[in-house]
Amino acid sequence: MASKKGEQKSLRLSAVLDLNEASNLRENLMSLRGSGLAIDASGVERVGAQCVQILMAGASAWEADKKPFSFVKVSDAFTKTLQLIGVNIDHLLAKESR
């Protein structure tokens, strides 16, 4: 079934995004592909590089699909970890999150 134009779904990330959560995160992202996606990272307490890679691959996939992909809420822990590993998501933050 074709999705409606402008349809946006949301994904709330787990508190701990480690190697054990990486497969679930990938599956969750893949199940939402085809529509815009708003990610809530406000509850993230710890994030590992593997999950960051999955999220950045997701951003690239949504860009290739010409669908919106944004982080609507981010925790301090999420932001600080991304800064520490050198990943800039400023272009993916929803305007109200900047």
Tab-separated table of N, CA and C in Angstrom:
chain	number	residue	atom	x	y	z
A	1	MET	N	0.842	-1.173	0.000
A	1	MET	CA	0.000	0.000	0.000
A	1	MET	C	0.888	1.237	0.000
A	2	ALA	N	0.618	2.175	-0.864
A	2	ALA	CA	1.408	3.390	-0.944
A	2	ALA	C	1.108	4.293	0.243
A	3	SER	N	2.160	4.910	0.764
A	3	SER	CA	1.945	5.808	1.893
A	3	SER	C	1.487	7.166	1.378
A	4	LYS	N	0.753	7.874	2.232
A	4	LYS	CA	0.258	9.186	1.873
A	4	LYS	C	1.403	10.173	1.805
A	5	LYS	N	1.299	11.102	0.874
A	5	LYS	CA	2.329	12.131	0.748
A	5	LYS	C	2.343	12.958	2.026
A	6	GLY	N	3.531	13.193	2.566
A	6	GLY	CA	3.655	13.982	3.773
A	6	GLY	C	3.493	13.197	5.062
A	7	GLU	N	3.221	11.903	4.956
A	7	GLU	CA	3.056	11.083	6.145
A	7	GLU	C	4.377	11.008	6.904
A	8	GLN	N	4.310	11.211	8.221
A	8	GLN	CA	5.512	11.150	9.032
A	8	GLN	C	5.261	10.214	10.210
A	9	LYS	N	6.218	9.341	10.447
A	9	LYS	CA	6.144	8.413	11.571
A	9	LYS	C	7.190	8.821	12.586
A	10	SER	N	7.097	8.225	13.769
A	10	SER	CA	8.062	8.571	14.807
A	10	SER	C	8.655	7.308	15.412
A	11	LEU	N	9.844	7.478	15.965
A	11	LEU	CA	10.561	6.384	16.613
A	11	LEU	C	11.196	6.923	17.882
A	12	ARG	N	10.834	6.319	19.000
A	12	ARG	CA	11.444	6.690	20.283
A	12	ARG	C	12.584	5.708	20.540
A	13	LEU	N	13.790	6.239	20.709
A	13	LEU	CA	14.959	5.396	20.913
A	13	LEU	C	15.034	4.882	22.346
A	14	SER	N	15.623	3.707	22.499
A	14	SER	CA	15.817	3.092	23.816
A	14	SER	C	16.798	3.914	24.638
A	15	ALA	N	16.754	3.730	25.939
A	15	ALA	CA	17.670	4.444	26.837
A	15	ALA	C	19.115	4.032	26.589
A	16	VAL	N	19.329	2.762	26.307
A	16	VAL	CA	20.680	2.251	26.070
A	16	VAL	C	20.758	1.741	24.638
A	17	LEU	N	21.587	2.395	23.850
A	17	LEU	CA	21.790	2.009	22.451
A	17	LEU	C	23.199	1.438	22.318
A	18	ASP	N	23.329	0.181	22.691
A	18	ASP	CA	24.627	-0.484	22.647
A	18	ASP	C	24.605	-1.570	21.576
A	19	LEU	N	25.644	-2.378	21.550
A	19	LEU	CA	25.747	-3.445	20.553
A	19	LEU	C	24.541	-4.383	20.607
A	20	ASN	N	24.036	-4.660	21.808
A	20	ASN	CA	22.876	-5.544	21.956
A	20	ASN	C	21.614	-4.958	21.325
A	21	GLU	N	21.523	-3.641	21.261
A	21	GLU	CA	20.335	-2.967	20.730
A	21	GLU	C	20.453	-2.669	19.231
A	22	ALA	N	21.644	-2.818	18.671
A	22	ALA	CA	21.886	-2.427	17.286
A	22	ALA	C	20.958	-3.140	16.297
A	23	SER	N	20.770	-4.438	16.432
A	23	SER	CA	19.895	-5.183	15.516
A	23	SER	C	18.453	-4.704	15.605
A	24	ASN	N	17.977	-4.467	16.826
A	24	ASN	CA	16.606	-3.966	17.003
A	24	ASN	C	16.439	-2.593	16.370
A	25	LEU	N	17.434	-1.733	16.557
A	25	LEU	CA	17.368	-0.392	15.983
A	25	LEU	C	17.293	-0.471	14.461
A	26	ARG	N	18.124	-1.299	13.877
A	26	ARG	CA	18.117	-1.453	12.415
A	26	ARG	C	16.757	-1.959	11.930
A	27	GLU	N	16.226	-2.972	12.595
A	27	GLU	CA	14.916	-3.516	12.211
A	27	GLU	C	13.820	-2.460	12.341
A	28	ASN	N	13.858	-1.695	13.434
A	28	ASN	CA	12.860	-0.639	13.625
A	28	ASN	C	12.939	0.400	12.516
A	29	LEU	N	14.151	0.815	12.178
A	29	LEU	CA	14.302	1.787	11.093
A	29	LEU	C	13.797	1.235	9.770
A	30	MET	N	14.182	0.014	9.460
A	30	MET	CA	13.772	-0.576	8.186
A	30	MET	C	12.250	-0.720	8.083
A	31	SER	N	11.601	-0.989	9.196
A	31	SER	CA	10.144	-1.141	9.173
A	31	SER	C	9.430	0.193	8.939
A	32	LEU	N	10.123	1.304	9.152
A	32	LEU	CA	9.521	2.628	8.998
A	32	LEU	C	9.908	3.311	7.691
A	33	ARG	N	10.729	2.637	6.908
A	33	ARG	CA	11.201	3.240	5.658
A	33	ARG	C	10.037	3.449	4.699
A	34	GLY	N	10.103	4.534	3.964
A	34	GLY	CA	9.060	4.840	2.992
A	34	GLY	C	8.223	6.039	3.375
A	35	SER	N	8.354	6.488	4.613
A	35	SER	CA	7.654	7.697	5.047
A	35	SER	C	8.646	8.549	5.827
A	36	GLY	N	8.272	9.788	6.070
A	36	GLY	CA	9.126	10.664	6.856
A	36	GLY	C	9.294	10.092	8.254
A	37	LEU	N	10.398	10.433	8.914
A	37	LEU	CA	10.668	9.876	10.234
A	37	LEU	C	11.164	10.952	11.187
A	38	ALA	N	10.520	11.027	12.347
A	38	ALA	CA	10.923	11.919	13.432
A	38	ALA	C	11.421	11.042	14.572
A	39	ILE	N	12.670	11.241	14.974
A	39	ILE	CA	13.277	10.405	16.000
A	39	ILE	C	13.340	11.153	17.320
A	40	ASP	N	12.862	10.498	18.363
A	40	ASP	CA	12.905	11.036	19.726
A	40	ASP	C	14.046	10.349	20.465
A	41	ALA	N	15.115	11.097	20.697
A	41	ALA	CA	16.278	10.573	21.419
A	41	ALA	C	16.373	11.194	22.808
A	42	SER	N	15.252	11.709	23.317
A	42	SER	CA	15.259	12.416	24.603
A	42	SER	C	15.528	11.498	25.786
A	43	GLY	N	15.248	10.216	25.651
A	43	GLY	CA	15.447	9.273	26.749
A	43	GLY	C	16.761	8.508	26.675
A	44	VAL	N	17.599	8.823	25.698
A	44	VAL	CA	18.858	8.091	25.526
A	44	VAL	C	19.837	8.474	26.637
A	45	GLU	N	20.321	7.453	27.336
A	45	GLU	CA	21.295	7.650	28.408
A	45	GLU	C	22.695	7.250	27.971
A	46	ARG	N	22.765	6.307	27.026
A	46	ARG	CA	24.058	5.809	26.543
A	46	ARG	C	23.894	5.348	25.106
A	47	VAL	N	24.854	5.737	24.266
A	47	VAL	CA	24.796	5.349	22.856
A	47	VAL	C	26.189	4.932	22.400
A	48	GLY	N	26.230	3.802	21.705
A	48	GLY	CA	27.488	3.290	21.178
A	48	GLY	C	27.654	3.630	19.714
A	49	ALA	N	28.873	3.516	19.249
A	49	ALA	CA	29.200	3.870	17.866
A	49	ALA	C	28.417	3.043	16.846
A	50	GLN	N	28.126	1.779	17.160
A	50	GLN	CA	27.391	0.938	16.210
A	50	GLN	C	26.003	1.515	15.944
A	51	CYS	N	25.331	1.944	16.988
A	51	CYS	CA	23.987	2.501	16.810
A	51	CYS	C	24.040	3.863	16.133
A	52	VAL	N	25.081	4.636	16.400
A	52	VAL	CA	25.248	5.906	15.689
A	52	VAL	C	25.415	5.630	14.194
A	53	GLN	N	26.198	4.617	13.850
A	53	GLN	CA	26.374	4.257	12.439
A	53	GLN	C	25.046	3.874	11.805
A	54	ILE	N	24.235	3.130	12.518
A	54	ILE	CA	22.931	2.719	11.991
A	54	ILE	C	22.041	3.946	11.774
A	55	LEU	N	22.047	4.861	12.732
A	55	LEU	CA	21.237	6.072	12.595
A	55	LEU	C	21.711	6.929	11.412
A	56	MET	N	23.014	7.047	11.220
A	56	MET	CA	23.539	7.841	10.110
A	56	MET	C	23.272	7.151	8.769
A	57	ALA	N	23.330	5.826	8.750
A	57	ALA	CA	22.963	5.090	7.540
A	57	ALA	C	21.482	5.298	7.240
A	58	GLY	N	20.673	5.325	8.284
A	58	GLY	CA	19.244	5.609	8.111
A	58	GLY	C	19.021	6.988	7.524
A	59	ALA	N	19.740	7.976	8.041
A	59	ALA	CA	19.616	9.341	7.514
A	59	ALA	C	19.962	9.365	6.027
A	60	SER	N	20.998	8.639	5.636
A	60	SER	CA	21.390	8.570	4.216
A	60	SER	C	20.325	7.879	3.377
A	61	ALA	N	19.746	6.810	3.918
A	61	ALA	CA	18.698	6.082	3.189
A	61	ALA	C	17.466	6.963	2.984
A	62	TRP	N	17.076	7.693	4.025
A	62	TRP	CA	15.909	8.572	3.908
A	62	TRP	C	16.204	9.703	2.920
A	63	GLU	N	17.429	10.199	2.926
A	63	GLU	CA	17.803	11.246	1.980
A	63	GLU	C	17.721	10.708	0.555
A	64	ALA	N	18.209	9.505	0.336
A	64	ALA	CA	18.133	8.887	-0.992
A	64	ALA	C	16.684	8.694	-1.428
A	65	ASP	N	15.813	8.403	-0.462
A	65	ASP	CA	14.389	8.230	-0.744
A	65	ASP	C	13.644	9.565	-0.854
A	66	LYS	N	14.365	10.659	-0.589
A	66	LYS	CA	13.778	12.006	-0.590
A	66	LYS	C	12.635	12.120	0.427
A	67	LYS	N	12.863	11.547	1.601
A	67	LYS	CA	11.909	11.602	2.705
A	67	LYS	C	12.556	12.327	3.875
A	68	PRO	N	11.771	13.062	4.656
A	68	PRO	CA	12.342	13.757	5.811
A	68	PRO	C	12.780	12.789	6.915
A	69	PHE	N	13.901	13.107	7.537
A	69	PHE	CA	14.478	12.325	8.628
A	69	PHE	C	15.046	13.341	9.601
A	70	SER	N	14.497	13.373	10.813
A	70	SER	CA	14.985	14.375	11.765
A	70	SER	C	14.932	13.845	13.191
A	71	PHE	N	15.736	14.483	14.021
A	71	PHE	CA	15.716	14.232	15.455
A	71	PHE	C	14.903	15.360	16.072
A	72	VAL	N	13.757	15.021	16.673
A	72	VAL	CA	12.892	16.057	17.232
A	72	VAL	C	13.243	16.384	18.678
A	73	LYS	N	13.801	15.431	19.382
A	73	LYS	CA	14.230	15.632	20.762
A	73	LYS	C	15.506	14.825	20.968
A	74	VAL	N	16.469	15.415	21.665
A	74	VAL	CA	17.713	14.711	21.956
A	74	VAL	C	18.124	14.974	23.404
A	75	SER	N	18.645	13.948	24.040
A	75	SER	CA	19.137	14.104	25.412
A	75	SER	C	20.549	14.677	25.389
A	76	ASP	N	20.975	15.203	26.525
A	76	ASP	CA	22.347	15.702	26.636
A	76	ASP	C	23.348	14.578	26.408
A	77	ALA	N	23.062	13.392	26.958
A	77	ALA	CA	23.974	12.256	26.803
A	77	ALA	C	24.126	11.885	25.325
A	78	PHE	N	23.031	11.897	24.587
A	78	PHE	CA	23.062	11.584	23.155
A	78	PHE	C	23.913	12.615	22.420
A	79	THR	N	23.643	13.880	22.668
A	79	THR	CA	24.372	14.962	22.009
A	79	THR	C	25.858	14.920	22.329
A	80	LYS	N	26.200	14.751	23.602
A	80	LYS	CA	27.607	14.732	24.018
A	80	LYS	C	28.360	13.555	23.415
A	81	THR	N	27.728	12.399	23.363
A	81	THR	CA	28.395	11.232	22.774
A	81	THR	C	28.656	11.453	21.294
A	82	LEU	N	27.687	11.976	20.573
A	82	LEU	CA	27.891	12.242	19.152
A	82	LEU	C	29.012	13.248	18.947
A	83	GLN	N	29.078	14.265	19.785
A	83	GLN	CA	30.167	15.243	19.686
A	83	GLN	C	31.511	14.582	19.945
A	84	LEU	N	31.569	13.705	20.947
A	84	LEU	CA	32.820	13.029	21.287
A	84	LEU	C	33.350	12.152	20.149
A	85	ILE	N	32.442	11.521	19.419
A	85	ILE	CA	32.902	10.648	18.338
A	85	ILE	C	32.947	11.368	16.989
A	86	GLY	N	32.635	12.668	17.001
A	86	GLY	CA	32.791	13.477	15.800
A	86	GLY	C	31.658	13.429	14.806
A	87	VAL	N	30.444	13.165	15.278
A	87	VAL	CA	29.285	13.118	14.383
A	87	VAL	C	28.438	14.370	14.625
A	88	ASN	N	28.219	15.121	13.562
A	88	ASN	CA	27.431	16.342	13.643
A	88	ASN	C	26.041	16.076	13.065
A	89	ILE	N	25.024	16.256	13.896
A	89	ILE	CA	23.647	16.039	13.418
A	89	ILE	C	22.857	17.342	13.366
A	90	ASP	N	23.541	18.475	13.428
A	90	ASP	CA	22.834	19.757	13.424
A	90	ASP	C	21.870	19.876	12.251
A	91	HIS	N	22.266	19.376	11.098
A	91	HIS	CA	21.411	19.446	9.908
A	91	HIS	C	20.203	18.517	10.001
A	92	LEU	N	20.215	17.598	10.964
A	92	LEU	CA	19.100	16.646	11.134
A	92	LEU	C	18.178	17.018	12.289
A	93	LEU	N	18.544	18.071	13.032
A	93	LEU	CA	17.717	18.470	14.172
A	93	LEU	C	16.511	19.261	13.701
A	94	ALA	N	15.361	18.934	14.271
A	94	ALA	CA	14.174	19.705	13.985
A	94	ALA	C	14.401	21.127	14.513
A	95	LYS	N	13.817	22.104	13.867
A	95	LYS	CA	14.056	23.506	14.241
A	95	LYS	C	13.808	23.773	15.711
A	96	GLU	N	12.791	23.161	16.272
A	96	GLU	CA	12.473	23.402	17.682
A	96	GLU	C	13.471	22.746	18.631
A	97	SER	N	14.340	21.858	18.130
A	97	SER	CA	15.348	21.199	18.960
A	97	SER	C	16.696	21.902	18.944
A	98	ARG	N	16.855	22.857	18.047
A	98	ARG	CA	18.154	23.544	17.913
A	98	ARG	C	18.384	24.545	19.003
